[in-house]
Structures are given as C-alpha cells and as structure tokens.
Amino acid sequence: MFRNSPTQVDPAHAAIAVQGMGNVGGTAAEIFYKNGQKVVAVSDYTGGLYCEDGLDIPAIRKFISEGNTLDKYETEGVSHVTNDGLITCKCDVLIPAALENQITEDNAGRIQAKLIIEAANGPTSVEADEILNSRGIIVYPDILSNAGGVVVSYFEWVQNIQNLTWDLDEVNKMLQKIMLTAFNEVYALSQEKNVTLRMAAYMVAIKRITTAGKLRGGPISMG
Ligand SMILES: NC(=O)c1ccc[n+]([C@@H]2O[C@H](COP(=O)([O-])OP(=O)(O)OC[C@H]3O[C@@H](n4cnc5c(N)ncnc54)[C@H](O)[C@@H]3O)[C@@H](O)[C@H]2O)c1
C-alpha cells in the first residue's frame, strides 16, 4: 500500500548521498554544499566516499577535474564505500545521478534514506519502486526531478528565436518558478488521488498531451 504522507526530511539538516559525480551529480553536490547542506556520500564509477560529518565537495570536484577517480581520494575522516554501500548508506536523502537501474529489488529493502530524488533517468526498477512505496520512502520521479535541463534548453530556444540574452539570475528565477509549479501540481494530485508522485507525474503529463491533442483537433481524446 502506498503511504502518501509528507516526508519528515528537513532540507537544512538532511544528510545527502549522491551517486555519480558528473554533470548532474557533481553540480547537485556542489549546490547543496554552497547552500550549507551536508553531503555525506558521493561516488563515481570506481566507488564512493562517505563521511558522516559531510564531505568537502569543492575539494573532491577539484580532485576529479584533475583527472583522478574517487578510489584514489584519501583524506582523514573519509571512508571508501562500494556502489551498494553508497545506495544503502546512512542518509536522509539519496540522489541517484549516474545510471539507470541502480535501485533494484536487491538493495531497495536496505535503503536507509527517507527521500529519493531521481536525478538520473530511470534509476529505479519497477520492482524496487514497489518496495520503496511499501516502506514509505518517498520518491521524486525522474521526469519531474531532472526536467530542469530540458526547461533550460527550451529557454535557449526562446532566446534564439527572439534574439534575446537572459542572464543567469533571470534564467534561474524562471527555472525555479517552472519547477516549483510543476512540483506543486504533481504533489497536489498525488494527495488528491492518493497515488505516488511518479503516478501523479504521469497523470499530469498524459493529461497535458491529451489536452494539447484535443486543442489541435487531433485524434487524441480525453477519454
Ligand atoms: N546532463 C544532463 O543535462 C542530464 C539531464 C537530465 C538527466 N540526466 C541523466 O542523469 C544521469 C547522469 O548524467 P550526467 O550528464 O551527469 O552523466 P556524466 O557522464 O557526466 O556523469 C555520470 C557519473 O556517473 C558515474 N558512474 C558511472 N557508472 C557508475 C556506477 N556504476 N556507480 C556510480 N557512479 C557511476 C560516473 O563516474 C560519473 O561521475 C543520466 O542518467 C542522464 O540521463 C542528465
């Protein structure tokens, strides 16, 4: 049964684990760090790092940018973990930001995070999703969580066709507004229908497609 209760995670004090330190994971970890949030674990394809008190993300990103892999990173207080160790580590928020199919029926039952934010595409298998739901672990689905890149691609298209140049602050402001509106719409529907955020995101998406099809006079109907 899906337990549709709000998560108890306090963003300001949450311990965050990020799988993948590439474009998505590395940037996310850096933003959390700059916001004063605690990133306790990160990983790349060679393995992960864990520190209960929080990792020095700028130092780790610099280390990676110099061509190093995380299996070679040595600093006092930081331990090495396997990929499985990262996914099941002690944390409040888990952010898979590397590959698809990382949260599976093998590890879903051992995940300690209360909240999973899918930054990668398809990181959770269907079977794992059911286990997470039955355990009351909230999952922010990929089509919602990682849509920011596509939104900003849309901004690029808008600027190009109108010969406009927006600065970073403007882009971030508009991006935040769109992402918050999308999240609130999905969250409200998940509460109303008592479904997961993933199901609610699909419901919102399908409704938008059918509405657009109808307005264009196409064959898609609202049913
Ligand atoms: N780049 C984007 O704009 C964007 C936008 C939305 C979604 N995504 C999705 O996010 C995910 C990551 O994309 P990216 O652009 O950051 O890729 P990337 O290649 O820049 O980074 C991938 C990271 O994952 C790590 N990795 C690879 N195999 C691993 C493993 N087995 N265990 C742990 N870490 C592993 C790599 O070492 C690297 O740090 C993909 O699923 C992608 O589809 C990317």
PDB file of C-alpha atoms and ligand atoms in Angstrom:
ATOM      1  CA  MET A   1       0.000   0.000   0.000  1.00  0.00           C
ATOM      2  CA  PHE A   2       1.261   3.499  -0.784  1.00  0.00           C
ATOM      3  CA  ARG A   3       1.706   5.649   2.271  1.00  0.00           C
ATOM      4  CA  ASN A   4       1.167   9.129   0.939  1.00  0.00           C
ATOM      5  CA  SER A   5       2.412  11.031   3.964  1.00  0.00           C
ATOM      6  CA  PRO A   6       4.766  14.000   3.611  1.00  0.00           C
ATOM      7  CA  THR A   7       8.384  13.141   4.293  1.00  0.00           C
ATOM      8  CA  GLN A   8       9.899  14.197   7.615  1.00  0.00           C
ATOM      9  CA  VAL A   9      13.134  15.310   5.939  1.00  0.00           C
ATOM     10  CA  ASP A  10      14.341  18.782   6.941  1.00  0.00           C
ATOM     11  CA  PRO A  11      16.388  20.056   3.947  1.00  0.00           C
ATOM     12  CA  ALA A  12      18.568  22.291   6.125  1.00  0.00           C
ATOM     13  CA  HIS A  13      19.784  19.404   8.289  1.00  0.00           C
ATOM     14  CA  ALA A  14      19.434  16.422   5.958  1.00  0.00           C
ATOM     15  CA  ALA A  15      22.347  14.097   5.257  1.00  0.00           C
ATOM     16  CA  ILE A  16      22.516  13.775   1.474  1.00  0.00           C
ATOM     17  CA  ALA A  17      24.098  10.969  -0.584  1.00  0.00           C
ATOM     18  CA  VAL A  18      24.744  11.456  -4.316  1.00  0.00           C
ATOM     19  CA  GLN A  19      25.531   8.598  -6.702  1.00  0.00           C
ATOM     20  CA  GLY A  20      27.560   9.925  -9.669  1.00  0.00           C
ATOM     21  CA  MET A  21      29.815  12.996  -9.745  1.00  0.00           C
ATOM     22  CA  GLY A  22      29.335  14.007 -13.377  1.00  0.00           C
ATOM     23  CA  ASN A  23      27.356  16.870 -14.868  1.00  0.00           C
ATOM     24  CA  VAL A  24      24.281  16.162 -12.774  1.00  0.00           C
ATOM     25  CA  GLY A  25      25.590  14.643  -9.525  1.00  0.00           C
ATOM     26  CA  GLY A  26      28.665  16.871  -9.289  1.00  0.00           C
ATOM     27  CA  THR A  27      26.646  20.024  -9.864  1.00  0.00           C
ATOM     28  CA  ALA A  28      23.929  18.955  -7.422  1.00  0.00           C
ATOM     29  CA  ALA A  29      26.512  18.128  -4.718  1.00  0.00           C
ATOM     30  CA  GLU A  30      28.200  21.497  -5.246  1.00  0.00           C
ATOM     31  CA  ILE A  31      24.897  23.394  -4.966  1.00  0.00           C
ATOM     32  CA  PHE A  32      23.983  21.569  -1.741  1.00  0.00           C
ATOM     33  CA  TYR A  33      27.440  22.314  -0.338  1.00  0.00           C
ATOM     34  CA  LYS A  34      27.193  26.007  -1.246  1.00  0.00           C
ATOM     35  CA  ASN A  35      23.744  26.120   0.400  1.00  0.00           C
ATOM     36  CA  GLY A  36      25.348  24.892   3.614  1.00  0.00           C
ATOM     37  CA  GLN A  37      23.751  21.448   3.344  1.00  0.00           C
ATOM     38  CA  LYS A  38      25.577  18.263   4.326  1.00  0.00           C
ATOM     39  CA  VAL A  39      26.613  15.873   1.555  1.00  0.00           C
ATOM     40  CA  VAL A  40      27.722  12.711   3.387  1.00  0.00           C
ATOM     41  CA  ALA A  41      28.411  10.451   0.379  1.00  0.00           C
ATOM     42  CA  VAL A  42      29.345  10.740  -3.304  1.00  0.00           C
ATOM     43  CA  SER A  43      30.529   8.240  -5.910  1.00  0.00           C
ATOM     44  CA  ASP A  44      31.850   7.715  -9.409  1.00  0.00           C
ATOM     45  CA  TYR A  45      32.272   4.518 -11.450  1.00  0.00           C
ATOM     46  CA  THR A  46      35.232   3.445  -9.267  1.00  0.00           C
ATOM     47  CA  GLY A  47      33.350   3.623  -5.948  1.00  0.00           C
ATOM     48  CA  GLY A  48      32.220   6.062  -3.304  1.00  0.00           C
ATOM     49  CA  LEU A  49      33.270   8.202  -0.354  1.00  0.00           C
ATOM     50  CA  TYR A  50      31.447   8.562   2.963  1.00  0.00           C
ATOM     51  CA  CYS A  51      31.834  10.990   5.858  1.00  0.00           C
ATOM     52  CA  GLU A  52      29.092  11.339   8.447  1.00  0.00           C
ATOM     53  CA  ASP A  53      30.115  14.958   9.168  1.00  0.00           C
ATOM     54  CA  GLY A  54      29.915  15.948   5.494  1.00  0.00           C
ATOM     55  CA  LEU A  55      32.358  15.860   2.579  1.00  0.00           C
ATOM     56  CA  ASP A  56      34.432  18.748   1.186  1.00  0.00           C
ATOM     57  CA  ILE A  57      32.688  18.815  -2.212  1.00  0.00           C
ATOM     58  CA  PRO A  58      34.805  21.592  -3.842  1.00  0.00           C
ATOM     59  CA  ALA A  59      37.984  19.649  -2.933  1.00  0.00           C
ATOM     60  CA  ILE A  60      36.513  16.430  -4.361  1.00  0.00           C
ATOM     61  CA  ARG A  61      35.384  18.134  -7.579  1.00  0.00           C
ATOM     62  CA  LYS A  62      38.835  19.694  -7.987  1.00  0.00           C
ATOM     63  CA  PHE A  63      40.383  16.240  -7.479  1.00  0.00           C
ATOM     64  CA  ILE A  64      38.086  14.819 -10.200  1.00  0.00           C
ATOM     65  CA  SER A  65      38.730  17.751 -12.560  1.00  0.00           C
ATOM     66  CA  GLU A  66      42.458  16.950 -12.366  1.00  0.00           C
ATOM     67  CA  GLY A  67      41.733  13.568 -13.961  1.00  0.00           C
ATOM     68  CA  ASN A  68      41.508  11.477 -10.764  1.00  0.00           C
ATOM     69  CA  THR A  69      38.948   8.879  -9.736  1.00  0.00           C
ATOM     70  CA  LEU A  70      37.391   8.626  -6.296  1.00  0.00           C
ATOM     71  CA  ASP A  71      39.047   5.314  -5.429  1.00  0.00           C
ATOM     72  CA  LYS A  72      42.297   7.333  -5.145  1.00  0.00           C
ATOM     73  CA  TYR A  73      40.881  10.072  -2.869  1.00  0.00           C
ATOM     74  CA  GLU A  74      42.399   9.877   0.614  1.00  0.00           C
ATOM     75  CA  THR A  75      41.517  12.324   3.396  1.00  0.00           C
ATOM     76  CA  GLU A  76      41.233  11.840   7.144  1.00  0.00           C
ATOM     77  CA  GLY A  77      37.705  11.010   8.290  1.00  0.00           C
ATOM     78  CA  VAL A  78      36.558   9.934   4.814  1.00  0.00           C
ATOM     79  CA  SER A  79      35.939   6.232   4.218  1.00  0.00           C
ATOM     80  CA  HIS A  80      35.583   4.367   0.936  1.00  0.00           C
ATOM     81  CA  VAL A  81      32.300   2.613   0.155  1.00  0.00           C
ATOM     82  CA  THR A  82      31.140   0.400  -2.691  1.00  0.00           C
ATOM     83  CA  ASN A  83      28.352   1.400  -5.039  1.00  0.00           C
ATOM     84  CA  ASP A  84      25.989  -0.772  -2.967  1.00  0.00           C
ATOM     85  CA  GLY A  85      27.380   0.832   0.197  1.00  0.00           C
ATOM     86  CA  LEU A  86      26.555   4.285  -1.163  1.00  0.00           C
ATOM     87  CA  ILE A  87      22.987   3.389  -2.093  1.00  0.00           C
ATOM     88  CA  THR A  88      22.318   1.822   1.303  1.00  0.00           C
ATOM     89  CA  CYS A  89      24.373   4.267   3.407  1.00  0.00           C
ATOM     90  CA  LYS A  90      23.056   6.115   6.450  1.00  0.00           C
ATOM     91  CA  CYS A  91      21.480   9.250   4.980  1.00  0.00           C
ATOM     92  CA  ASP A  92      18.175  11.106   4.780  1.00  0.00           C
ATOM     93  CA  VAL A  93      18.159  11.882   1.058  1.00  0.00           C
ATOM     94  CA  LEU A  94      19.529   9.635  -1.692  1.00  0.00           C
ATOM     95  CA  ILE A  95      20.123  11.120  -5.141  1.00  0.00           C
ATOM     96  CA  PRO A  96      20.894   8.581  -7.852  1.00  0.00           C
ATOM     97  CA  ALA A  97      22.587  10.729 -10.529  1.00  0.00           C
ATOM     98  CA  ALA A  98      24.644   8.230 -12.515  1.00  0.00           C
ATOM     99  CA  LEU A  99      22.901   5.461 -14.450  1.00  0.00           C
ATOM    100  CA  GLU A 100      19.595   3.697 -14.902  1.00  0.00           C
ATOM    101  CA  ASN A 101      18.583   0.640 -12.835  1.00  0.00           C
ATOM    102  CA  GLN A 102      20.654   1.380  -9.752  1.00  0.00           C
ATOM    103  CA  ILE A 103      17.901   0.892  -7.185  1.00  0.00           C
ATOM    104  CA  THR A 104      16.729  -2.682  -7.589  1.00  0.00           C
ATOM    105  CA  GLU A 105      14.907  -5.373  -5.611  1.00  0.00           C
ATOM    106  CA  ASP A 106      18.351  -6.388  -4.277  1.00  0.00           C
ATOM    107  CA  ASN A 107      19.011  -3.097  -2.479  1.00  0.00           C
ATOM    108  CA  ALA A 108      15.595  -1.349  -2.138  1.00  0.00           C
ATOM    109  CA  GLY A 109      14.841  -3.153   1.121  1.00  0.00           C
ATOM    110  CA  ARG A 110      18.117  -1.941   2.664  1.00  0.00           C
ATOM    111  CA  ILE A 111      17.941   1.733   1.683  1.00  0.00           C
ATOM    112  CA  GLN A 112      18.057   3.986   4.760  1.00  0.00           C
ATOM    113  CA  ALA A 113      17.105   7.270   3.051  1.00  0.00           C
ATOM    114  CA  LYS A 114      13.615   8.639   3.696  1.00  0.00           C
ATOM    115  CA  LEU A 115      13.550  10.502   0.390  1.00  0.00           C
ATOM    116  CA  ILE A 116      14.926   9.587  -3.047  1.00  0.00           C
ATOM    117  CA  ILE A 117      15.329  12.250  -5.719  1.00  0.00           C
ATOM    118  CA  GLU A 118      15.795  10.656  -9.137  1.00  0.00           C
ATOM    119  CA  ALA A 119      18.312  12.896 -10.914  1.00  0.00           C
ATOM    120  CA  ALA A 120      19.353  10.124 -13.330  1.00  0.00           C
ATOM    121  CA  ASN A 121      16.919   8.766 -15.879  1.00  0.00           C
ATOM    122  CA  GLY A 122      15.249   5.518 -14.814  1.00  0.00           C
ATOM    123  CA  PRO A 123      17.450   4.783 -11.772  1.00  0.00           C
ATOM    124  CA  THR A 124      14.729   2.739 -10.026  1.00  0.00           C
ATOM    125  CA  SER A 125      13.406  -0.589 -11.311  1.00  0.00           C
ATOM    126  CA  VAL A 126       9.662  -1.258 -11.247  1.00  0.00           C
ATOM    127  CA  GLU A 127      10.098  -3.927  -8.555  1.00  0.00           C
ATOM    128  CA  ALA A 128      12.242  -1.612  -6.418  1.00  0.00           C
ATOM    129  CA  ASP A 129       9.682   1.169  -6.769  1.00  0.00           C
ATOM    130  CA  GLU A 130       7.048  -1.079  -5.168  1.00  0.00           C
ATOM    131  CA  ILE A 131       9.376  -1.973  -2.302  1.00  0.00           C
ATOM    132  CA  LEU A 132      10.187   1.712  -1.674  1.00  0.00           C
ATOM    133  CA  ASN A 133       6.496   2.626  -1.706  1.00  0.00           C
ATOM    134  CA  SER A 134       5.623  -0.176   0.718  1.00  0.00           C
ATOM    135  CA  ARG A 135       8.401   1.072   3.036  1.00  0.00           C
ATOM    136  CA  GLY A 136       7.047   4.635   2.939  1.00  0.00           C
ATOM    137  CA  ILE A 137      10.148   6.013   1.209  1.00  0.00           C
ATOM    138  CA  ILE A 138       9.131   8.986  -0.912  1.00  0.00           C
ATOM    139  CA  VAL A 139      10.457   9.053  -4.494  1.00  0.00           C
ATOM    140  CA  TYR A 140      10.619  12.249  -6.526  1.00  0.00           C
ATOM    141  CA  PRO A 141      10.401  10.765 -10.034  1.00  0.00           C
ATOM    142  CA  ASP A 142      12.940  11.436 -12.771  1.00  0.00           C
ATOM    143  CA  ILE A 143      10.536  13.132 -15.188  1.00  0.00           C
ATOM    144  CA  LEU A 144       9.898  15.746 -12.504  1.00  0.00           C
ATOM    145  CA  SER A 145      13.248  15.953 -10.673  1.00  0.00           C
ATOM    146  CA  ASN A 146      15.597  16.162 -13.645  1.00  0.00           C
ATOM    147  CA  ALA A 147      13.410  18.202 -16.001  1.00  0.00           C
ATOM    148  CA  GLY A 148      15.384  21.389 -15.306  1.00  0.00           C
ATOM    149  CA  GLY A 149      17.872  20.690 -18.102  1.00  0.00           C
ATOM    150  CA  VAL A 150      15.095  20.379 -20.657  1.00  0.00           C
ATOM    151  CA  VAL A 151      13.406  23.534 -19.360  1.00  0.00           C
ATOM    152  CA  VAL A 152      16.636  25.496 -19.812  1.00  0.00           C
ATOM    153  CA  SER A 153      17.028  24.040 -23.337  1.00  0.00           C
ATOM    154  CA  TYR A 154      13.587  25.486 -24.000  1.00  0.00           C
ATOM    155  CA  PHE A 155      14.818  28.854 -22.644  1.00  0.00           C
ATOM    156  CA  GLU A 156      17.748  28.678 -25.079  1.00  0.00           C
ATOM    157  CA  TRP A 157      15.338  28.085 -27.965  1.00  0.00           C
ATOM    158  CA  VAL A 158      13.148  31.035 -26.875  1.00  0.00           C
ATOM    159  CA  GLN A 159      16.189  33.347 -26.642  1.00  0.00           C
ATOM    160  CA  ASN A 160      17.494  32.223 -30.035  1.00  0.00           C
ATOM    161  CA  ILE A 161      14.289  32.796 -31.962  1.00  0.00           C
ATOM    162  CA  GLN A 162      13.813  36.233 -30.366  1.00  0.00           C
ATOM    163  CA  ASN A 163      17.474  37.309 -30.369  1.00  0.00           C
ATOM    164  CA  LEU A 164      17.364  37.697 -26.590  1.00  0.00           C
ATOM    165  CA  THR A 165      20.061  37.186 -23.976  1.00  0.00           C
ATOM    166  CA  TRP A 166      18.980  36.446 -20.428  1.00  0.00           C
ATOM    167  CA  ASP A 167      21.465  36.481 -17.569  1.00  0.00           C
ATOM    168  CA  LEU A 168      21.954  33.589 -15.152  1.00  0.00           C
ATOM    169  CA  ASP A 169      19.834  35.158 -12.397  1.00  0.00           C
ATOM    170  CA  GLU A 170      16.936  35.586 -14.786  1.00  0.00           C
ATOM    171  CA  VAL A 171      17.251  32.004 -16.055  1.00  0.00           C
ATOM    172  CA  ASN A 172      17.417  30.605 -12.515  1.00  0.00           C
ATOM    173  CA  LYS A 173      14.420  32.673 -11.417  1.00  0.00           C
ATOM    174  CA  MET A 174      12.266  31.426 -14.300  1.00  0.00           C
ATOM    175  CA  LEU A 175      13.531  27.881 -13.878  1.00  0.00           C
ATOM    176  CA  GLN A 176      12.681  27.866 -10.184  1.00  0.00           C
ATOM    177  CA  LYS A 177       9.180  29.152 -10.909  1.00  0.00           C
ATOM    178  CA  ILE A 178       8.516  26.437 -13.501  1.00  0.00           C
ATOM    179  CA  MET A 179       9.960  23.645 -11.363  1.00  0.00           C
ATOM    180  CA  LEU A 180       8.049  24.712  -8.249  1.00  0.00           C
ATOM    181  CA  THR A 181       4.798  24.991 -10.192  1.00  0.00           C
ATOM    182  CA  ALA A 182       5.350  21.523 -11.685  1.00  0.00           C
ATOM    183  CA  PHE A 183       6.207  20.025  -8.295  1.00  0.00           C
ATOM    184  CA  ASN A 184       3.194  21.610  -6.594  1.00  0.00           C
ATOM    185  CA  GLU A 185       0.850  20.365  -9.327  1.00  0.00           C
ATOM    186  CA  VAL A 186       2.191  16.808  -9.080  1.00  0.00           C
ATOM    187  CA  TYR A 187       2.202  16.860  -5.290  1.00  0.00           C
ATOM    188  CA  ALA A 188      -1.369  18.155  -5.081  1.00  0.00           C
ATOM    189  CA  LEU A 189      -2.611  15.458  -7.486  1.00  0.00           C
ATOM    190  CA  SER A 190      -0.760  12.729  -5.572  1.00  0.00           C
ATOM    191  CA  GLN A 191      -2.524  13.875  -2.395  1.00  0.00           C
ATOM    192  CA  GLU A 192      -5.928  14.159  -4.067  1.00  0.00           C
ATOM    193  CA  LYS A 193      -5.776  10.719  -5.744  1.00  0.00           C
ATOM    194  CA  ASN A 194      -3.643   9.035  -3.056  1.00  0.00           C
ATOM    195  CA  VAL A 195      -1.096   7.876  -5.606  1.00  0.00           C
ATOM    196  CA  THR A 196       2.690   8.063  -5.713  1.00  0.00           C
ATOM    197  CA  LEU A 197       4.433  11.160  -7.033  1.00  0.00           C
ATOM    198  CA  ARG A 198       5.558   9.062 -10.027  1.00  0.00           C
ATOM    199  CA  MET A 199       1.987   8.095 -10.872  1.00  0.00           C
ATOM    200  CA  ALA A 200       0.818  11.680 -10.346  1.00  0.00           C
ATOM    201  CA  ALA A 201       3.587  12.984 -12.645  1.00  0.00           C
ATOM    202  CA  TYR A 202       2.477  10.532 -15.352  1.00  0.00           C
ATOM    203  CA  MET A 203      -1.154  11.594 -14.861  1.00  0.00           C
ATOM    204  CA  VAL A 204      -0.264  15.284 -15.235  1.00  0.00           C
ATOM    205  CA  ALA A 205       1.887  14.550 -18.320  1.00  0.00           C
ATOM    206  CA  ILE A 206      -0.741  12.427 -20.073  1.00  0.00           C
ATOM    207  CA  LYS A 207      -3.433  14.967 -19.341  1.00  0.00           C
ATOM    208  CA  ARG A 208      -1.299  17.730 -20.887  1.00  0.00           C
ATOM    209  CA  ILE A 209      -0.656  15.654 -24.016  1.00  0.00           C
ATOM    210  CA  THR A 210      -4.303  14.750 -24.477  1.00  0.00           C
ATOM    211  CA  THR A 211      -5.374  18.362 -23.863  1.00  0.00           C
ATOM    212  CA  ALA A 212      -2.866  19.632 -26.452  1.00  0.00           C
ATOM    213  CA  GLY A 213      -4.037  16.975 -28.917  1.00  0.00           C
ATOM    214  CA  LYS A 214      -7.653  17.955 -28.379  1.00  0.00           C
ATOM    215  CA  LEU A 215      -6.948  21.675 -28.818  1.00  0.00           C
ATOM    216  CA  ARG A 216      -5.143  20.935 -32.061  1.00  0.00           C
ATOM    217  CA  GLY A 217      -8.111  18.938 -33.285  1.00  0.00           C
ATOM    218  CA  GLY A 218      -6.101  15.734 -33.368  1.00  0.00           C
ATOM    219  CA  PRO A 219      -7.276  12.164 -32.756  1.00  0.00           C
ATOM    220  CA  ILE A 220      -6.278  12.094 -29.060  1.00  0.00           C
ATOM    221  CA  SER A 221      -9.290  12.426 -26.766  1.00  0.00           C
ATOM    222  CA  MET A 222      -9.502  12.976 -23.006  1.00  0.00           C
ATOM    223  CA  GLY A 223     -11.385   9.668 -22.750  1.00  0.00           C
TER     224      GLY A 223
HETATM  225  N1  LIG B   1      23.339  16.026 -18.232  1.00  0.00           N
HETATM  226  C1  LIG B   1      22.069  16.391 -18.249  1.00  0.00           C
HETATM  227  O1  LIG B   1      21.699  17.510 -18.651  1.00  0.00           O
HETATM  228  C2  LIG B   1      21.003  15.449 -17.734  1.00  0.00           C
HETATM  229  C3  LIG B   1      19.703  15.931 -17.558  1.00  0.00           C
HETATM  230  C4  LIG B   1      18.728  15.064 -17.047  1.00  0.00           C
HETATM  231  C5  LIG B   1      19.075  13.763 -16.715  1.00  0.00           C
HETATM  232  N2  LIG B   1      20.338  13.308 -16.909  1.00  0.00           N
HETATM  233  C6  LIG B   1      20.622  11.934 -16.512  1.00  0.00           C
HETATM  234  O2  LIG B   1      21.468  11.969 -15.357  1.00  0.00           O
HETATM  235  C7  LIG B   1      22.352  10.842 -15.360  1.00  0.00           C
HETATM  236  C8  LIG B   1      23.784  11.336 -15.291  1.00  0.00           C
HETATM  237  O3  LIG B   1      24.057  12.193 -16.385  1.00  0.00           O
HETATM  238  P1  LIG B   1      25.379  13.077 -16.435  1.00  0.00           P
HETATM  239  O4  LIG B   1      25.182  14.015 -17.554  1.00  0.00           O
HETATM  240  O5  LIG B   1      25.685  13.609 -15.070  1.00  0.00           O
HETATM  241  O6  LIG B   1      26.464  11.971 -16.821  1.00  0.00           O
HETATM  242  P2  LIG B   1      28.044  12.062 -16.638  1.00  0.00           P
HETATM  243  O7  LIG B   1      28.619  11.090 -17.605  1.00  0.00           O
HETATM  244  O8  LIG B   1      28.507  13.466 -16.623  1.00  0.00           O
HETATM  245  O9  LIG B   1      28.278  11.503 -15.150  1.00  0.00           O
HETATM  246  C9  LIG B   1      27.973  10.191 -14.787  1.00  0.00           C
HETATM  247  C10 LIG B   1      28.604   9.923 -13.429  1.00  0.00           C
HETATM  248  O10 LIG B   1      28.218   8.625 -13.012  1.00  0.00           O
HETATM  249  C11 LIG B   1      29.358   7.912 -12.584  1.00  0.00           C
HETATM  250  N3  LIG B   1      29.124   6.488 -12.729  1.00  0.00           N
HETATM  251  C12 LIG B   1      29.134   5.716 -13.837  1.00  0.00           C
HETATM  252  N4  LIG B   1      28.888   4.449 -13.520  1.00  0.00           N
HETATM  253  C13 LIG B   1      28.697   4.415 -12.178  1.00  0.00           C
HETATM  254  C14 LIG B   1      28.405   3.389 -11.247  1.00  0.00           C
HETATM  255  N5  LIG B   1      28.249   2.129 -11.619  1.00  0.00           N
HETATM  256  N6  LIG B   1      28.282   3.733  -9.948  1.00  0.00           N
HETATM  257  C15 LIG B   1      28.428   5.007  -9.548  1.00  0.00           C
HETATM  258  N7  LIG B   1      28.699   6.010 -10.369  1.00  0.00           N
HETATM  259  C16 LIG B   1      28.830   5.718 -11.664  1.00  0.00           C
HETATM  260  C17 LIG B   1      30.486   8.440 -13.476  1.00  0.00           C
HETATM  261  O11 LIG B   1      31.756   8.148 -12.923  1.00  0.00           O
HETATM  262  C18 LIG B   1      30.132   9.916 -13.454  1.00  0.00           C
HETATM  263  O12 LIG B   1      30.619  10.511 -12.259  1.00  0.00           O
HETATM  264  C19 LIG B   1      21.988  10.042 -16.619  1.00  0.00           C
HETATM  265  O13 LIG B   1      21.016   9.102 -16.256  1.00  0.00           O
HETATM  266  C20 LIG B   1      21.380  11.096 -17.524  1.00  0.00           C
HETATM  267  O14 LIG B   1      20.492  10.521 -18.471  1.00  0.00           O
HETATM  268  C21 LIG B   1      21.317  14.128 -17.383  1.00  0.00           C
END
